[in-house]
């Protein structure tokens, strides 16, 4: 969160819009989730509704486990 106030980050805040993560970071995040939780993320699941906020990530991971 370079240059941003930590209070801007909420569970529902967009990680892309807040500049916390970029497209390369999304790929690193996908790799981390796959290795940590032991499932694969299909290309059609790489959508903001699954990966663009802490809340979406938590819901997505819980559905996949």
mmCIF file with all atom_site columns, C-alpha atoms in Angstrom:
data_model
loop_
_atom_site.group_PDB
_atom_site.id
_atom_site.type_symbol
_atom_site.label_atom_id
_atom_site.label_alt_id
_atom_site.label_comp_id
_atom_site.label_asym_id
_atom_site.label_entity_id
_atom_site.label_seq_id
_atom_site.pdbx_PDB_ins_code
_atom_site.Cartn_x
_atom_site.Cartn_y
_atom_site.Cartn_z
_atom_site.occupancy
_atom_site.B_iso_or_equiv
_atom_site.pdbx_formal_charge
_atom_site.auth_seq_id
_atom_site.auth_comp_id
_atom_site.auth_asym_id
_atom_site.auth_atom_id
_atom_site.pdbx_PDB_model_num
ATOM 1  C CA . UNK A 1 1  ? 0.000   0.000   0.000   1.00 0.00 ? 1  UNK A CA 1
ATOM 2  C CA . UNK A 1 2  ? 2.703   2.356   -1.007  1.00 0.00 ? 2  UNK A CA 1
ATOM 3  C CA . UNK A 1 3  ? 1.540   5.911   -0.443  1.00 0.00 ? 3  UNK A CA 1
ATOM 4  C CA . UNK A 1 4  ? -1.891  4.869   0.762   1.00 0.00 ? 4  UNK A CA 1
ATOM 5  C CA . UNK A 1 5  ? -3.478  5.013   4.159   1.00 0.00 ? 5  UNK A CA 1
ATOM 6  C CA . UNK A 1 6  ? -3.927  1.527   5.652   1.00 0.00 ? 6  UNK A CA 1
ATOM 7  C CA . UNK A 1 7  ? -7.499  2.482   6.555   1.00 0.00 ? 7  UNK A CA 1
ATOM 8  C CA . UNK A 1 8  ? -8.362  2.475   2.843   1.00 0.00 ? 8  UNK A CA 1
ATOM 9  C CA . UNK A 1 9  ? -8.045  -1.312  2.848   1.00 0.00 ? 9  UNK A CA 1
ATOM 10 C CA . UNK A 1 10 ? -11.273 -2.968  3.845   1.00 0.00 ? 10 UNK A CA 1
ATOM 11 C CA . UNK A 1 11 ? -12.411 -6.543  3.357   1.00 0.00 ? 11 UNK A CA 1
ATOM 12 C CA . UNK A 1 12 ? -14.475 -5.460  0.360   1.00 0.00 ? 12 UNK A CA 1
ATOM 13 C CA . UNK A 1 13 ? -11.952 -3.011  -1.162  1.00 0.00 ? 13 UNK A CA 1
ATOM 14 C CA . UNK A 1 14 ? -10.637 -3.823  -4.632  1.00 0.00 ? 14 UNK A CA 1
ATOM 15 C CA . UNK A 1 15 ? -7.014  -4.920  -4.407  1.00 0.00 ? 15 UNK A CA 1
ATOM 16 C CA . UNK A 1 16 ? -6.470  -3.798  -8.027  1.00 0.00 ? 16 UNK A CA 1
ATOM 17 C CA . UNK A 1 17 ? -8.147  -0.406  -7.672  1.00 0.00 ? 17 UNK A CA 1
ATOM 18 C CA . UNK A 1 18 ? -6.270  0.332   -4.445  1.00 0.00 ? 18 UNK A CA 1
ATOM 19 C CA . UNK A 1 19 ? -2.987  -0.495  -6.178  1.00 0.00 ? 19 UNK A CA 1
ATOM 20 C CA . UNK A 1 20 ? -2.200  -3.276  -3.740  1.00 0.00 ? 20 UNK A CA 1
ATOM 21 C CA . UNK A 1 21 ? -1.850  -5.851  -6.470  1.00 0.00 ? 21 UNK A CA 1
ATOM 22 C CA . UNK A 1 22 ? -1.262  -5.739  -10.238 1.00 0.00 ? 22 UNK A CA 1
ATOM 23 C CA . UNK A 1 23 ? -1.674  -8.352  -12.980 1.00 0.00 ? 23 UNK A CA 1
ATOM 24 C CA . UNK A 1 24 ? 1.611   -10.022 -12.056 1.00 0.00 ? 24 UNK A CA 1
ATOM 25 C CA . UNK A 1 25 ? 0.532   -10.015 -8.445  1.00 0.00 ? 25 UNK A CA 1
ATOM 26 C CA . UNK A 1 26 ? -2.715  -11.731 -9.395  1.00 0.00 ? 26 UNK A CA 1
ATOM 27 C CA . UNK A 1 27 ? -0.704  -14.570 -10.942 1.00 0.00 ? 27 UNK A CA 1
ATOM 28 C CA . UNK A 1 28 ? 1.428   -14.802 -7.807  1.00 0.00 ? 28 UNK A CA 1
ATOM 29 C CA . UNK A 1 29 ? -1.735  -14.806 -5.687  1.00 0.00 ? 29 UNK A CA 1
ATOM 30 C CA . UNK A 1 30 ? -3.230  -17.619 -7.782  1.00 0.00 ? 30 UNK A CA 1
ATOM 31 C CA . UNK A 1 31 ? -0.042  -19.668 -7.396  1.00 0.00 ? 31 UNK A CA 1
ATOM 32 C CA . UNK A 1 32 ? -0.053  -19.038 -3.631  1.00 0.00 ? 32 UNK A CA 1
ATOM 33 C CA . UNK A 1 33 ? -3.707  -20.086 -3.271  1.00 0.00 ? 33 UNK A CA 1
ATOM 34 C CA . UNK A 1 34 ? -3.204  -23.237 -5.355  1.00 0.00 ? 34 UNK A CA 1
ATOM 35 C CA . UNK A 1 35 ? -0.142  -24.305 -3.364  1.00 0.00 ? 35 UNK A CA 1
ATOM 36 C CA . UNK A 1 36 ? -1.580  -23.371 0.022   1.00 0.00 ? 36 UNK A CA 1
ATOM 37 C CA . UNK A 1 37 ? -5.062  -24.827 -0.384  1.00 0.00 ? 37 UNK A CA 1
ATOM 38 C CA . UNK A 1 38 ? -4.273  -27.688 -2.782  1.00 0.00 ? 38 UNK A CA 1
ATOM 39 C CA . UNK A 1 39 ? -6.726  -26.962 -5.576  1.00 0.00 ? 39 UNK A CA 1
ATOM 40 C CA . UNK A 1 40 ? -6.432  -25.544 -9.085  1.00 0.00 ? 40 UNK A CA 1
ATOM 41 C CA . UNK A 1 41 ? -7.991  -22.310 -10.223 1.00 0.00 ? 41 UNK A CA 1
ATOM 42 C CA . UNK A 1 42 ? -9.442  -22.576 -13.728 1.00 0.00 ? 42 UNK A CA 1
ATOM 43 C CA . UNK A 1 43 ? -8.972  -19.734 -16.222 1.00 0.00 ? 43 UNK A CA 1
ATOM 44 C CA . UNK A 1 44 ? -12.694 -18.949 -16.156 1.00 0.00 ? 44 UNK A CA 1
ATOM 45 C CA . UNK A 1 45 ? -12.457 -18.424 -12.385 1.00 0.00 ? 45 UNK A CA 1
ATOM 46 C CA . UNK A 1 46 ? -9.888  -15.626 -12.735 1.00 0.00 ? 46 UNK A CA 1
ATOM 47 C CA . UNK A 1 47 ? -12.510 -12.923 -12.334 1.00 0.00 ? 47 UNK A CA 1
ATOM 48 C CA . UNK A 1 48 ? -12.829 -10.019 -9.900  1.00 0.00 ? 48 UNK A CA 1
ATOM 49 C CA . UNK A 1 49 ? -15.829 -11.658 -8.264  1.00 0.00 ? 49 UNK A CA 1
ATOM 50 C CA . UNK A 1 50 ? -13.459 -14.356 -6.999  1.00 0.00 ? 50 UNK A CA 1
ATOM 51 C CA . UNK A 1 51 ? -10.125 -12.640 -6.458  1.00 0.00 ? 51 UNK A CA 1
ATOM 52 C CA . UNK A 1 52 ? -10.380 -8.844  -6.249  1.00 0.00 ? 52 UNK A CA 1
ATOM 53 C CA . UNK A 1 53 ? -10.907 -8.326  -2.515  1.00 0.00 ? 53 UNK A CA 1
ATOM 54 C CA . UNK A 1 54 ? -10.226 -10.048 0.767   1.00 0.00 ? 54 UNK A CA 1
ATOM 55 C CA . UNK A 1 55 ? -13.944 -10.798 1.103   1.00 0.00 ? 55 UNK A CA 1
ATOM 56 C CA . UNK A 1 56 ? -14.149 -12.291 -2.407  1.00 0.00 ? 56 UNK A CA 1
ATOM 57 C CA . UNK A 1 57 ? -10.997 -14.333 -1.817  1.00 0.00 ? 57 UNK A CA 1
ATOM 58 C CA . UNK A 1 58 ? -12.328 -15.760 1.450   1.00 0.00 ? 58 UNK A CA 1
ATOM 59 C CA . UNK A 1 59 ? -15.671 -16.683 -0.137  1.00 0.00 ? 59 UNK A CA 1
ATOM 60 C CA . UNK A 1 60 ? -14.006 -18.208 -3.199  1.00 0.00 ? 60 UNK A CA 1
ATOM 61 C CA . UNK A 1 61 ? -11.547 -20.300 -1.165  1.00 0.00 ? 61 UNK A CA 1
ATOM 62 C CA . UNK A 1 62 ? -14.299 -21.527 1.150   1.00 0.00 ? 62 UNK A CA 1
ATOM 63 C CA . UNK A 1 63 ? -16.413 -22.595 -1.854  1.00 0.00 ? 63 UNK A CA 1
ATOM 64 C CA . UNK A 1 64 ? -13.473 -24.463 -3.425  1.00 0.00 ? 64 UNK A CA 1
ATOM 65 C CA . UNK A 1 65 ? -12.342 -26.316 -0.293  1.00 0.00 ? 65 UNK A CA 1
#
